[in-house]
């Protein structure tokens, strides 16, 4: 993975804020992209989430972390490739056994966004959490167009032309890298991400940074070789 594709917090915040202010469907799309950024699901997994797959804490609870149950993916494959004639095809999770699921924690900031989103959209438990204007699955073309427009609007030209956040998928790459850089054990990140530890580290190991000072302290604490006595000294 190209390390240059990762978003820093200021860039992510600016892009998400621009999407939120978008006149047409901005708040709905903002909730979708915020979920990608804070929880790191694949886009085809995020569009398949239903309201009942989201566990929100009570508004007055001390712990305001939410949880997302990821259990289905609906990638776009084209009408000619599905039995139903629909653009999307329902599949099990990538890299998982049939029927396997993943539960991912969501930051309190995401809890606030999704709680408001459900209220604004008047969603019911069986509804898709993120819908298109007509109530169906949020289309990939709409997602990509909104992301492209937001990057172009808020990033300086030289950054827009760079790999930084060029793909919607880079929200996932940014989140998984941040979890690793924050010291979350790779096995736990792999579980949340739906990857094996081997795949996770092979993909993101070069993007892990900021841990060298701590590693140096650990190595130094392990001590040095004992000083050898010099024959004839003393």
mmCIF file of C-alpha atoms in Angstrom:
data_model
loop_
_atom_site.group_PDB
_atom_site.id
_atom_site.type_symbol
_atom_site.label_atom_id
_atom_site.label_comp_id
_atom_site.label_asym_id
_atom_site.label_seq_id
_atom_site.Cartn_x
_atom_site.Cartn_y
_atom_site.Cartn_z
ATOM 1 C CA UNK A 1 0.000 0.000 0.000
ATOM 2 C CA UNK A 2 1.204 3.512 -0.840
ATOM 3 C CA UNK A 3 1.765 5.392 2.411
ATOM 4 C CA UNK A 4 1.046 8.654 0.570
ATOM 5 C CA UNK A 5 -2.610 7.615 0.221
ATOM 6 C CA UNK A 6 -3.281 8.007 3.944
ATOM 7 C CA UNK A 7 -5.258 11.002 5.199
ATOM 8 C CA UNK A 8 -4.143 13.051 8.160
ATOM 9 C CA UNK A 9 -6.850 14.097 10.677
ATOM 10 C CA UNK A 10 -7.073 17.658 9.340
ATOM 11 C CA UNK A 11 -7.622 16.466 5.776
ATOM 12 C CA UNK A 12 -10.217 13.893 6.821
ATOM 13 C CA UNK A 13 -12.094 16.439 8.938
ATOM 14 C CA UNK A 14 -12.155 18.996 6.101
ATOM 15 C CA UNK A 15 -13.421 16.466 3.555
ATOM 16 C CA UNK A 16 -16.124 15.125 5.868
ATOM 17 C CA UNK A 17 -17.268 18.629 6.781
ATOM 18 C CA UNK A 18 -17.558 19.610 3.102
ATOM 19 C CA UNK A 19 -19.642 16.500 2.418
ATOM 20 C CA UNK A 20 -21.888 17.267 5.402
ATOM 21 C CA UNK A 21 -22.599 20.737 3.996
ATOM 22 C CA UNK A 22 -23.359 19.387 0.510
ATOM 23 C CA UNK A 23 -26.851 20.619 -0.483
ATOM 24 C CA UNK A 24 -28.089 17.327 -1.921
ATOM 25 C CA UNK A 25 -27.902 14.365 0.427
ATOM 26 C CA UNK A 26 -24.907 15.773 2.262
ATOM 27 C CA UNK A 27 -25.833 14.692 5.781
ATOM 28 C CA UNK A 28 -26.718 11.188 4.604
ATOM 29 C CA UNK A 29 -23.390 10.811 2.801
ATOM 30 C CA UNK A 30 -21.529 12.354 5.734
ATOM 31 C CA UNK A 31 -22.798 9.561 8.009
ATOM 32 C CA UNK A 32 -21.630 6.968 5.488
ATOM 33 C CA UNK A 33 -18.133 8.406 5.086
ATOM 34 C CA UNK A 34 -17.786 8.972 8.836
ATOM 35 C CA UNK A 35 -18.477 5.267 9.327
ATOM 36 C CA UNK A 36 -15.769 4.376 6.830
ATOM 37 C CA UNK A 37 -13.315 6.695 8.563
ATOM 38 C CA UNK A 38 -14.047 5.716 12.174
ATOM 39 C CA UNK A 39 -14.663 1.959 11.759
ATOM 40 C CA UNK A 40 -12.780 1.025 8.594
ATOM 41 C CA UNK A 41 -15.278 -1.301 6.870
ATOM 42 C CA UNK A 42 -14.921 -1.950 3.165
ATOM 43 C CA UNK A 43 -17.355 0.289 1.223
ATOM 44 C CA UNK A 44 -19.296 -2.758 -0.008
ATOM 45 C CA UNK A 45 -19.727 -3.849 3.618
ATOM 46 C CA UNK A 46 -20.844 -0.399 4.781
ATOM 47 C CA UNK A 47 -23.647 -0.115 2.202
ATOM 48 C CA UNK A 48 -25.062 -3.437 3.446
ATOM 49 C CA UNK A 49 -25.342 -2.370 7.107
ATOM 50 C CA UNK A 50 -28.887 -2.167 8.452
ATOM 51 C CA UNK A 51 -30.073 -0.138 11.414
ATOM 52 C CA UNK A 52 -30.523 -3.328 13.449
ATOM 53 C CA UNK A 53 -26.805 -4.073 12.932
ATOM 54 C CA UNK A 54 -25.905 -0.948 14.887
ATOM 55 C CA UNK A 55 -25.819 -0.953 18.690
ATOM 56 C CA UNK A 56 -26.077 2.547 20.148
ATOM 57 C CA UNK A 57 -25.624 3.304 23.850
ATOM 58 C CA UNK A 58 -28.274 5.199 25.752
ATOM 59 C CA UNK A 59 -27.761 8.973 25.334
ATOM 60 C CA UNK A 60 -26.942 9.379 29.042
ATOM 61 C CA UNK A 61 -24.634 6.361 29.328
ATOM 62 C CA UNK A 62 -21.065 6.961 30.507
ATOM 63 C CA UNK A 63 -19.698 4.817 27.665
ATOM 64 C CA UNK A 64 -20.698 6.383 24.350
ATOM 65 C CA UNK A 65 -18.959 3.896 22.049
ATOM 66 C CA UNK A 66 -21.247 2.199 19.536
ATOM 67 C CA UNK A 67 -20.814 -1.165 17.795
ATOM 68 C CA UNK A 68 -21.304 -2.199 14.190
ATOM 69 C CA UNK A 69 -22.080 -5.779 13.251
ATOM 70 C CA UNK A 70 -20.582 -6.458 9.818
ATOM 71 C CA UNK A 71 -21.975 -9.630 8.259
ATOM 72 C CA UNK A 72 -22.719 -9.007 4.579
ATOM 73 C CA UNK A 73 -21.132 -7.312 1.591
ATOM 74 C CA UNK A 74 -22.974 -6.058 -1.487
ATOM 75 C CA UNK A 75 -20.355 -5.199 -4.100
ATOM 76 C CA UNK A 76 -21.302 -3.723 -7.453
ATOM 77 C CA UNK A 77 -20.812 -6.364 -10.127
ATOM 78 C CA UNK A 78 -23.167 -5.223 -12.918
ATOM 79 C CA UNK A 79 -26.629 -6.481 -13.858
ATOM 80 C CA UNK A 80 -25.238 -9.016 -16.315
ATOM 81 C CA UNK A 81 -23.356 -10.800 -13.511
ATOM 82 C CA UNK A 82 -26.197 -11.291 -11.001
ATOM 83 C CA UNK A 83 -29.069 -13.791 -10.981
ATOM 84 C CA UNK A 84 -31.540 -11.092 -9.977
ATOM 85 C CA UNK A 85 -30.616 -8.500 -12.583
ATOM 86 C CA UNK A 86 -29.569 -6.104 -9.816
ATOM 87 C CA UNK A 87 -26.321 -4.139 -9.924
ATOM 88 C CA UNK A 88 -25.307 -5.323 -6.456
ATOM 89 C CA UNK A 89 -24.735 -8.919 -5.384
ATOM 90 C CA UNK A 90 -25.008 -10.060 -1.778
ATOM 91 C CA UNK A 91 -21.982 -12.000 -0.571
ATOM 92 C CA UNK A 92 -20.362 -13.227 2.623
ATOM 93 C CA UNK A 93 -17.552 -11.116 4.028
ATOM 94 C CA UNK A 94 -14.278 -11.102 2.153
ATOM 95 C CA UNK A 95 -11.605 -13.199 3.851
ATOM 96 C CA UNK A 96 -14.137 -14.784 6.224
ATOM 97 C CA UNK A 97 -15.735 -18.200 6.473
ATOM 98 C CA UNK A 98 -19.330 -18.514 5.289
ATOM 99 C CA UNK A 99 -21.690 -16.871 7.756
ATOM 100 C CA UNK A 100 -18.899 -15.357 9.840
ATOM 101 C CA UNK A 101 -19.385 -11.845 11.213
ATOM 102 C CA UNK A 102 -17.296 -9.033 12.658
ATOM 103 C CA UNK A 103 -18.144 -6.583 15.447
ATOM 104 C CA UNK A 104 -16.340 -3.253 15.225
ATOM 105 C CA UNK A 105 -16.328 -0.484 17.863
ATOM 106 C CA UNK A 106 -17.318 3.021 16.816
ATOM 107 C CA UNK A 107 -15.891 6.163 18.383
ATOM 108 C CA UNK A 108 -18.304 8.345 20.438
ATOM 109 C CA UNK A 109 -18.076 10.961 17.665
ATOM 110 C CA UNK A 110 -19.540 8.398 15.280
ATOM 111 C CA UNK A 111 -22.210 7.503 17.829
ATOM 112 C CA UNK A 112 -23.439 11.095 17.789
ATOM 113 C CA UNK A 113 -23.405 11.232 13.990
ATOM 114 C CA UNK A 114 -25.306 7.963 13.530
ATOM 115 C CA UNK A 115 -27.844 8.678 16.260
ATOM 116 C CA UNK A 116 -28.696 11.976 14.552
ATOM 117 C CA UNK A 117 -28.670 10.325 11.118
ATOM 118 C CA UNK A 118 -31.226 7.708 12.168
ATOM 119 C CA UNK A 119 -33.435 10.399 13.674
ATOM 120 C CA UNK A 120 -33.203 12.695 10.645
ATOM 121 C CA UNK A 121 -33.917 9.886 8.173
ATOM 122 C CA UNK A 122 -36.611 8.316 10.400
ATOM 123 C CA UNK A 123 -35.064 4.893 9.895
ATOM 124 C CA UNK A 124 -36.511 1.659 11.241
ATOM 125 C CA UNK A 125 -34.536 -1.402 12.463
ATOM 126 C CA UNK A 126 -34.874 -3.333 9.190
ATOM 127 C CA UNK A 127 -33.905 -0.378 6.983
ATOM 128 C CA UNK A 128 -30.551 0.046 5.335
ATOM 129 C CA UNK A 129 -28.514 2.427 7.467
ATOM 130 C CA UNK A 130 -27.217 4.274 4.406
ATOM 131 C CA UNK A 131 -29.678 4.682 1.553
ATOM 132 C CA UNK A 132 -29.805 6.316 -1.819
ATOM 133 C CA UNK A 133 -32.314 9.054 -2.566
ATOM 134 C CA UNK A 134 -34.923 6.492 -3.609
ATOM 135 C CA UNK A 135 -34.413 4.385 -0.495
ATOM 136 C CA UNK A 136 -32.372 1.606 -2.102
ATOM 137 C CA UNK A 137 -28.701 0.745 -1.788
ATOM 138 C CA UNK A 138 -26.389 3.738 -1.869
ATOM 139 C CA UNK A 139 -24.862 3.650 -5.351
ATOM 140 C CA UNK A 140 -21.129 3.424 -5.834
ATOM 141 C CA UNK A 141 -21.215 6.166 -8.455
ATOM 142 C CA UNK A 142 -22.806 8.562 -5.962
ATOM 143 C CA UNK A 143 -20.247 7.653 -3.312
ATOM 144 C CA UNK A 144 -17.266 8.110 -5.618
ATOM 145 C CA UNK A 145 -18.578 11.362 -7.089
ATOM 146 C CA UNK A 146 -19.157 12.913 -3.664
ATOM 147 C CA UNK A 147 -15.710 11.882 -2.462
ATOM 148 C CA UNK A 148 -13.999 13.224 -5.582
ATOM 149 C CA UNK A 149 -15.833 16.550 -5.334
ATOM 150 C CA UNK A 150 -14.974 16.935 -1.647
ATOM 151 C CA UNK A 151 -11.270 16.235 -2.219
ATOM 152 C CA UNK A 152 -11.174 18.728 -5.059
ATOM 153 C CA UNK A 153 -12.945 21.379 -2.991
ATOM 154 C CA UNK A 154 -10.820 21.242 0.146
ATOM 155 C CA UNK A 155 -7.371 19.928 -0.778
ATOM 156 C CA UNK A 156 -4.671 22.145 -2.311
ATOM 157 C CA UNK A 157 -4.144 21.310 -6.010
ATOM 158 C CA UNK A 158 -0.835 19.541 -5.430
ATOM 159 C CA UNK A 159 -2.421 17.347 -2.736
ATOM 160 C CA UNK A 160 -5.521 16.683 -4.844
ATOM 161 C CA UNK A 161 -3.257 15.478 -7.662
ATOM 162 C CA UNK A 162 -1.369 13.206 -5.259
ATOM 163 C CA UNK A 163 -2.453 9.749 -4.005
ATOM 164 C CA UNK A 164 -3.702 11.264 -0.727
ATOM 165 C CA UNK A 165 -7.219 9.927 -0.139
ATOM 166 C CA UNK A 166 -7.727 9.414 -3.845
ATOM 167 C CA UNK A 167 -9.930 6.367 -3.336
ATOM 168 C CA UNK A 168 -12.913 5.984 -1.046
ATOM 169 C CA UNK A 169 -11.133 2.838 0.200
ATOM 170 C CA UNK A 170 -8.363 5.040 1.606
ATOM 171 C CA UNK A 171 -10.644 5.790 4.565
ATOM 172 C CA UNK A 172 -10.280 2.138 5.524
ATOM 173 C CA UNK A 173 -6.533 2.188 4.941
ATOM 174 C CA UNK A 174 -6.228 5.283 7.116
ATOM 175 C CA UNK A 175 -8.237 3.763 9.977
ATOM 176 C CA UNK A 176 -6.424 0.415 10.012
ATOM 177 C CA UNK A 177 -3.056 2.170 9.959
ATOM 178 C CA UNK A 178 -4.131 4.480 12.789
ATOM 179 C CA UNK A 179 -5.245 1.548 14.923
ATOM 180 C CA UNK A 180 -1.846 -0.079 14.442
ATOM 181 C CA UNK A 181 0.009 3.175 15.141
ATOM 182 C CA UNK A 182 -2.074 3.661 18.291
ATOM 183 C CA UNK A 183 -0.760 0.355 19.587
ATOM 184 C CA UNK A 184 -3.869 -1.797 19.079
ATOM 185 C CA UNK A 185 -2.591 -5.404 18.839
ATOM 186 C CA UNK A 186 -2.435 -6.596 15.215
ATOM 187 C CA UNK A 187 -4.616 -9.612 16.042
ATOM 188 C CA UNK A 188 -7.379 -7.282 17.255
ATOM 189 C CA UNK A 189 -7.066 -4.959 14.251
ATOM 190 C CA UNK A 190 -7.205 -7.985 11.938
ATOM 191 C CA UNK A 191 -10.386 -9.168 13.673
ATOM 192 C CA UNK A 192 -12.069 -5.787 13.279
ATOM 193 C CA UNK A 193 -10.870 -5.436 9.690
ATOM 194 C CA UNK A 194 -11.767 -8.917 8.526
ATOM 195 C CA UNK A 195 -8.191 -9.752 7.547
ATOM 196 C CA UNK A 196 -5.722 -12.350 8.681
ATOM 197 C CA UNK A 197 -2.829 -11.002 10.743
ATOM 198 C CA UNK A 198 -0.439 -12.016 7.958
ATOM 199 C CA UNK A 199 -2.369 -10.052 5.320
ATOM 200 C CA UNK A 200 -2.772 -7.090 7.658
ATOM 201 C CA UNK A 201 0.923 -6.799 8.402
ATOM 202 C CA UNK A 202 1.957 -7.477 4.814
ATOM 203 C CA UNK A 203 -0.300 -4.619 3.692
ATOM 204 C CA UNK A 204 0.252 -2.038 6.423
ATOM 205 C CA UNK A 205 3.605 -2.765 8.094
ATOM 206 C CA UNK A 206 5.393 -0.053 6.104
ATOM 207 C CA UNK A 207 2.843 2.526 7.279
ATOM 208 C CA UNK A 208 3.386 1.962 10.990
ATOM 209 C CA UNK A 209 5.394 4.791 12.503
ATOM 210 C CA UNK A 210 5.731 6.812 15.695
ATOM 211 C CA UNK A 211 6.726 3.782 17.762
ATOM 212 C CA UNK A 212 10.508 4.034 17.386
ATOM 213 C CA UNK A 213 11.090 6.038 20.625
ATOM 214 C CA UNK A 214 9.180 3.426 22.639
ATOM 215 C CA UNK A 215 11.050 0.596 20.934
ATOM 216 C CA UNK A 216 14.381 2.289 21.719
ATOM 217 C CA UNK A 217 13.394 2.588 25.397
ATOM 218 C CA UNK A 218 12.507 -1.110 25.507
ATOM 219 C CA UNK A 219 15.787 -2.114 23.903
ATOM 220 C CA UNK A 220 17.784 0.148 26.217
ATOM 221 C CA UNK A 221 15.967 -1.206 29.279
ATOM 222 C CA UNK A 222 17.017 -4.701 28.257
ATOM 223 C CA UNK A 223 20.558 -3.653 29.113
ATOM 224 C CA UNK A 224 23.915 -3.967 27.420
ATOM 225 C CA UNK A 225 26.535 -6.629 27.602
ATOM 226 C CA UNK A 226 28.270 -6.746 30.985
ATOM 227 C CA UNK A 227 31.585 -4.971 30.992
ATOM 228 C CA UNK A 228 34.429 -7.461 30.657
ATOM 229 C CA UNK A 229 37.291 -7.355 33.061
ATOM 230 C CA UNK A 230 40.525 -6.209 31.451
ATOM 231 C CA UNK A 231 43.377 -8.597 32.283
ATOM 232 C CA UNK A 232 46.029 -6.936 34.445
ATOM 233 C CA UNK A 233 43.835 -3.933 35.268
ATOM 234 C CA UNK A 234 43.857 -2.694 38.877
#
